[in-house]
Every structure is written in structure tokens, then in C-alpha cells.
XYZ file of C-alpha atoms in Angstrom:
332
model
C 15.329 -35.658 -8.561
C 13.960 -32.650 -6.673
C 10.437 -31.505 -7.558
C 9.682 -27.930 -6.545
C 6.420 -25.983 -6.648
C 6.646 -22.303 -7.499
C 4.827 -19.709 -9.582
C 5.500 -19.042 -13.282
C 6.351 -15.474 -12.251
C 9.262 -16.711 -10.149
C 10.450 -19.083 -12.860
C 10.341 -16.422 -15.564
C 11.865 -13.673 -13.457
C 14.672 -15.687 -11.897
C 15.244 -18.488 -14.430
C 19.055 -18.254 -14.685
C 19.414 -17.833 -10.918
C 17.166 -20.836 -10.336
C 19.366 -22.990 -12.543
C 22.455 -21.735 -10.730
C 20.881 -22.550 -7.353
C 20.145 -26.119 -8.449
C 23.844 -26.459 -9.234
C 23.411 -29.273 -11.718
C 21.125 -31.346 -9.476
C 18.308 -33.095 -11.317
C 15.084 -31.193 -10.750
C 11.555 -30.625 -11.954
C 9.610 -27.354 -11.594
C 5.826 -27.547 -11.304
C 3.160 -24.848 -11.114
C -0.286 -24.677 -9.536
C -1.904 -26.231 -12.596
C 0.129 -29.441 -12.324
C -1.998 -32.598 -12.056
C -1.461 -35.191 -9.331
C -0.134 -38.648 -10.049
C -2.404 -41.685 -10.401
C -2.359 -42.112 -6.614
C -3.436 -38.486 -6.021
C 0.025 -37.412 -4.844
C 1.668 -34.350 -6.420
C 5.190 -35.568 -5.630
C 6.426 -32.184 -4.392
C 9.640 -32.082 -2.363
C 9.899 -28.313 -1.863
C 7.741 -25.236 -2.462
C 8.012 -21.446 -2.527
C 4.984 -19.389 -1.475
C 5.630 -16.108 -3.280
C 3.578 -12.934 -2.963
C 1.865 -13.436 -6.325
C 0.387 -16.693 -4.994
C -0.700 -15.180 -1.675
C -2.243 -12.174 -3.402
C -4.577 -10.289 -1.068
C -5.103 -13.228 1.271
C -5.422 -12.567 4.982
C -5.443 -14.931 7.940
C -9.180 -15.353 7.527
C -9.692 -15.006 3.787
C -7.581 -17.206 1.504
C -7.238 -16.626 -2.236
C -7.971 -19.440 -4.697
C -4.306 -19.625 -5.683
C -3.248 -19.945 -2.064
C -5.879 -22.633 -1.455
C -4.531 -24.559 -4.432
C -0.959 -24.166 -3.170
C -1.772 -25.682 0.218
C -3.924 -28.402 -1.336
C -0.926 -29.518 -3.375
C 1.300 -29.479 -0.292
C -1.235 -31.491 1.687
C -1.192 -34.144 -1.012
C 2.601 -34.417 -1.300
C 3.718 -37.090 1.133
C 7.443 -36.480 0.546
C 7.321 -32.707 1.107
C 10.424 -31.645 3.027
C 10.726 -27.846 2.821
C 8.489 -24.803 2.292
C 9.753 -21.226 1.884
C 7.322 -18.341 2.458
C 7.723 -14.718 1.417
C 6.397 -13.403 4.734
C 8.451 -12.590 7.814
C 6.343 -14.921 9.958
C 4.479 -18.199 9.624
C 1.744 -17.848 12.228
C -1.312 -18.000 9.959
C -3.672 -20.890 10.769
C -3.132 -22.273 7.273
C 0.406 -23.260 8.276
C -0.650 -25.502 11.170
C -0.931 -28.736 9.137
C 2.525 -28.137 7.647
C 4.019 -27.586 11.095
C 2.228 -30.643 12.453
C 3.951 -32.788 9.821
C 7.364 -31.592 10.985
C 8.211 -30.121 7.581
C 11.015 -27.564 7.528
C 9.670 -24.041 7.036
C 11.710 -20.941 6.234
C 10.596 -17.307 6.052
C 11.502 -14.092 4.297
C 12.651 -12.669 7.626
C 15.032 -9.750 7.098
C 13.868 -8.988 3.566
C 11.141 -6.708 4.881
C 12.928 -5.445 7.982
C 14.059 -2.086 6.652
C 10.665 -1.269 5.160
C 8.693 -2.242 8.267
C 11.124 -0.437 10.560
C 10.989 2.814 8.599
C 7.196 2.633 8.611
C 7.047 2.016 12.365
C 9.408 4.883 13.108
C 7.414 7.005 10.673
C 4.389 6.234 12.845
C 6.298 7.362 15.934
C 7.303 10.621 14.268
C 3.803 11.226 12.870
C 2.237 10.817 16.296
C 4.939 12.786 18.092
C 4.604 15.707 15.683
C 0.793 15.401 15.680
C 0.317 14.747 11.990
C -3.224 13.375 12.553
C -4.283 16.710 14.050
C -2.601 18.597 11.202
C -4.447 16.492 8.618
C -7.740 17.027 10.427
C -7.140 20.784 10.479
C -6.305 20.705 6.767
C -9.600 18.972 5.994
C -11.369 21.725 7.934
C -9.259 24.459 6.255
C -8.241 25.536 9.760
C -4.919 27.212 10.599
C -4.018 25.735 13.992
C -0.317 26.123 14.891
C 1.157 23.865 17.562
C 1.637 26.711 20.006
C 1.162 27.184 23.746
C -0.761 24.271 25.273
C -0.899 22.529 21.868
C 2.890 22.325 21.634
C 4.000 18.655 21.660
C 6.735 17.331 23.969
C 10.212 16.782 22.580
C 10.651 13.328 21.078
C 14.362 13.101 21.892
C 14.922 11.899 25.419
C 11.672 9.964 25.672
C 11.637 6.229 26.341
C 10.695 3.468 23.919
C 10.067 -0.194 24.649
C 10.535 -2.274 21.493
C 8.951 -5.695 21.991
C 10.664 -8.133 19.639
C 14.295 -7.827 18.573
C 14.425 -9.820 15.362
C 15.577 -8.104 12.162
C 12.575 -5.740 12.265
C 12.702 -4.862 15.945
C 16.472 -4.473 15.880
C 16.260 -1.996 13.018
C 13.472 -0.088 14.763
C 15.661 0.157 17.856
C 18.575 1.460 15.796
C 16.477 4.146 14.135
C 14.825 5.252 17.373
C 18.188 5.674 19.079
C 19.383 7.664 16.070
C 16.668 10.258 16.712
C 17.426 10.456 20.406
C 15.139 8.006 22.183
C 16.206 5.801 25.075
C 15.477 2.284 23.888
C 14.692 -0.794 25.937
C 14.263 -3.984 23.945
C 12.355 -7.109 24.902
C 12.787 -10.652 23.653
C 12.211 -14.172 25.034
C 15.391 -14.025 27.102
C 17.205 -10.898 28.241
C 20.423 -10.746 26.225
C 22.243 -7.541 25.213
C 21.504 -6.001 21.810
C 23.795 -3.533 20.092
C 21.010 -1.025 19.390
C 19.340 -1.096 22.810
C 20.282 0.693 26.003
C 18.810 -2.230 27.917
C 17.203 -5.573 27.090
C 14.553 -7.331 29.167
C 12.650 -10.591 28.773
C 9.056 -10.819 27.581
C 8.114 -11.760 31.140
C 9.276 -8.317 32.309
C 7.320 -6.266 29.766
C 4.320 -5.654 32.012
C 6.454 -4.248 34.822
C 8.185 -1.774 32.486
C 5.087 -0.234 30.919
C 4.656 2.490 33.590
C 7.958 4.031 32.449
C 7.361 3.700 28.698
C 6.435 6.666 26.490
C 6.451 4.678 23.243
C 5.373 1.041 23.142
C 6.472 -0.417 19.796
C 5.372 -3.977 19.071
C 7.463 -5.870 16.508
C 7.418 -9.434 17.826
C 6.290 -12.669 16.187
C 2.993 -14.148 17.333
C 3.799 -17.032 19.673
C 2.367 -18.494 22.846
C 4.618 -16.066 24.734
C 3.457 -12.945 22.902
C -0.247 -13.585 22.332
C -2.068 -11.028 24.492
C 1.210 -9.773 25.972
C -0.386 -6.315 26.180
C -3.848 -6.092 27.752
C -6.050 -3.311 29.052
C -4.445 -3.204 32.488
C -0.992 -2.990 30.951
C -2.050 -0.219 28.573
C -3.663 1.706 31.418
C -0.376 1.493 33.329
C 1.474 3.390 30.589
C 2.097 7.064 31.414
C -0.778 9.352 30.425
C -0.176 10.494 26.854
C 1.935 7.443 25.925
C 1.660 6.032 22.411
C 1.414 2.549 20.885
C 2.786 1.421 17.513
C 1.957 -2.116 16.361
C 3.685 -3.708 13.359
C 3.709 -7.185 14.946
C 0.428 -9.082 14.871
C -2.985 -7.908 16.010
C -3.278 -10.708 18.547
C -0.363 -9.453 20.663
C -2.774 -6.807 21.996
C -6.143 -7.617 23.553
C -7.981 -5.451 21.034
C -11.283 -4.997 22.866
C -9.489 -3.750 25.973
C -7.163 -1.605 23.850
C -10.158 0.170 22.320
C -11.539 0.969 25.765
C -8.231 2.466 26.928
C -8.035 4.546 23.740
C -11.591 5.772 24.288
C -10.729 6.807 27.833
C -8.267 9.396 26.523
C -5.434 7.963 28.611
C -3.212 7.307 25.596
C -1.821 9.992 23.329
C -2.512 7.952 20.200
C -1.658 4.834 18.225
C -0.348 3.758 14.826
C -1.765 0.345 13.945
C -0.880 -1.829 10.960
C -2.240 -5.144 12.237
C -5.468 -6.287 13.864
C -7.038 -9.342 15.504
C -9.280 -9.850 12.475
C -8.245 -8.664 9.018
C -9.512 -6.941 6.997
C -10.530 -4.651 9.865
C -14.314 -4.553 10.183
C -15.691 -1.282 8.724
C -17.718 -1.007 11.944
C -14.625 -1.152 14.189
C -14.252 1.910 16.447
C -10.544 2.000 15.580
C -11.325 3.679 12.240
C -12.737 6.780 13.921
C -10.957 7.168 17.244
C -9.016 10.437 17.454
C -5.228 10.229 17.121
C -5.425 6.629 15.893
C -3.813 5.938 12.517
C -4.943 2.755 10.739
C -2.908 1.038 8.015
C -4.123 -2.093 6.130
C -1.268 -4.441 7.110
C 1.013 -2.680 4.651
C 4.060 -1.713 6.696
C 6.231 -4.237 4.860
C 5.062 -3.631 1.299
C 7.580 -2.136 -1.133
C 8.524 -2.698 -4.751
C 11.899 -4.197 -3.882
C 10.471 -6.927 -1.655
C 10.044 -9.519 -4.394
C 13.729 -9.481 -5.285
C 14.858 -9.450 -1.650
C 12.651 -12.404 -0.710
C 13.671 -14.274 -3.863
C 17.295 -13.822 -2.833
C 16.603 -15.643 0.437
C 14.670 -18.382 -1.372
C 17.386 -18.928 -3.985
C 20.086 -19.084 -1.336
C 18.026 -21.622 0.604
C 17.338 -23.607 -2.562
C 21.059 -23.985 -3.144
C 21.484 -25.079 0.463
C 18.558 -27.497 0.215
C 19.842 -29.412 -2.806
C 23.329 -29.481 -1.275
C 22.041 -30.812 2.052
C 23.224 -27.733 3.975
C 21.450 -25.892 6.858
C 18.805 -23.408 5.714
C 18.383 -19.741 6.676
C 15.391 -18.360 8.583
C 14.099 -21.718 9.767
C 10.875 -21.436 11.777
C 11.544 -22.783 15.248
C 9.132 -25.139 16.981
C 6.338 -23.252 18.730
C 6.656 -20.202 16.472
């Protein structure tokens, strides 16, 4: 008998597909309102953290439903597998699960296209000076991009995409399609079909002086935390841009703000921050040519179905004793 914790939304929306995934194996579905057994144990073997449970939770502010979810996992001694809707599993709330050696799988790939399009949209918006155009519109000012205001061509410039998972790989593909020279970075330098060159994370710092567009799309790990600091940002060419759809902690934010204030960088498109929600008093809200997004680069109406597809495939594998997709590796 497999006991799985999931939301009523998932059960109602994917009922027939759930039954198909179980493939005749004996199972029991429980929700967040399920009581524990006499010994205080909830008896959960597997669980799916779907977006409706997470709600508007951030790394530092957890919803009541998410608190309940993790409480039930904590008090399930036979828990073997947890699937999350997110592309990563670096939130502090996951640490106890990882410490127990429980298999974790992510929604990696389900959000890749959406995040990649958003990141490349940020590149295009900055390259074509959309922030300045929007500012001029607010002032009812007609200010054509002529003479010294004319932006450089985007095609032919260089991009360094840090992180070549499903998201970073798709970003690299799209950037090459619009004419950029793309260098990718990942833990070890291995070729990638959508990159002109691939380097290791250890080489990122040395390549920043030749990078026009620094695009961060990596998971938060010990290798990537603080991979970009003030000195590295200052070594970028004057007028270079930064796009971050990774995690806020991959940049040393305080030092980043100082480099932005100096006018050395041409601008930034930021979807993630060291502390979320971003403090209303943060200078990032008001710095010129800085576009702030509330960690929304991956949100789209089709996500629920795409993530559920990964979960249902993994559920079938789980009950059959087969290897799972998108397993979180140790140290990630």
C-alpha cells in the first residue's frame, strides 16, 4: 500500500491520470486535513508539493498550507519520495528532508520555456532601452533614440549564460537565434549544442571582462552562491547588462547595488533577490535602467499541467520501482 499526500485540486483535476499512474497498485490518497495515527505518524510514503499548496510562499515567508505540508512530512517516518512543482529545491524548508536522505524530484523543464522567454525578453528590453521609453511616456516626452542616444546593435554582442540546465540551455538557444555569441558555464566544461563555447563555473570570473550580457540561470549551490560579486561586476565592460532568473544569492546584492549606482553597468533585469519579497526600501526599485520583477519569470497558465505531467510520470515510476526523473543531486 502506497500512501501519497497531495492537494484535492490535483486529485480532482487529474483523477483518471492518477489512477493510470498507480497502475493497479494498492494506494491511499490523503490531503492536508488528514489526521495522524495514534502514534502521531501520518504514514505518508510519497508527497507532491503543488503550486496551490505553496501559494504565495517565499523562502522567508511560508503559507499555512505549506507549513502543514512539511509538518506532515516531518511526522512520516517511512517517507521515501517528495515531488515539488518548482525547478529547484534550495529553500531552507527543504533542509530537513534532504538531511533524511529522502528522494526529491523537481519540476525542472516544465518552466524552462517560460523562464527563458522572460530572460531573453529582459535582454531585448534593456538592449532596445524600453525602460527609458516607458519613462519618457510617463513624462509625455517624445525622445527618439537618435544620435548619441542610439543603442548598440544587439547582434554580435557576447553573452555569458551561467547555468546550462533546461532553462539556461533554452536561453542560450534563443540568444544565438537573435545573433549573440554565447558562452555557457556549468560545473564542468562540456560542450553544449546551443553554445559557441562552454566553460566551468570556476572560469566565470575570468570571462566577465569580455561579457556584454551576463545571464544568470543556475541553481543555488555551494558552487554558485556569490559567484558574482562587486569586483566581478566592475570587471564587466562599461555598459554591460545583467539578467538574473537564477536565485538572488548568486549575486552579492549589496555590492551589486553599489556597482549599479556607479553607472558602470548599462542596466539590469532582476527577477530574484537575496530576500523576498524585496524590501520596499531597497534601492533596486528606483535605480535607473533596473527592471524589477517579483520572482515571476516562470509563472504561466500552462505550468500546472506541465508540472503534473512530470509528477504523474514519476508516480508511475515510483510504484513500479523504476528510476525517477529530475532527482535532486546531493549538495544541490
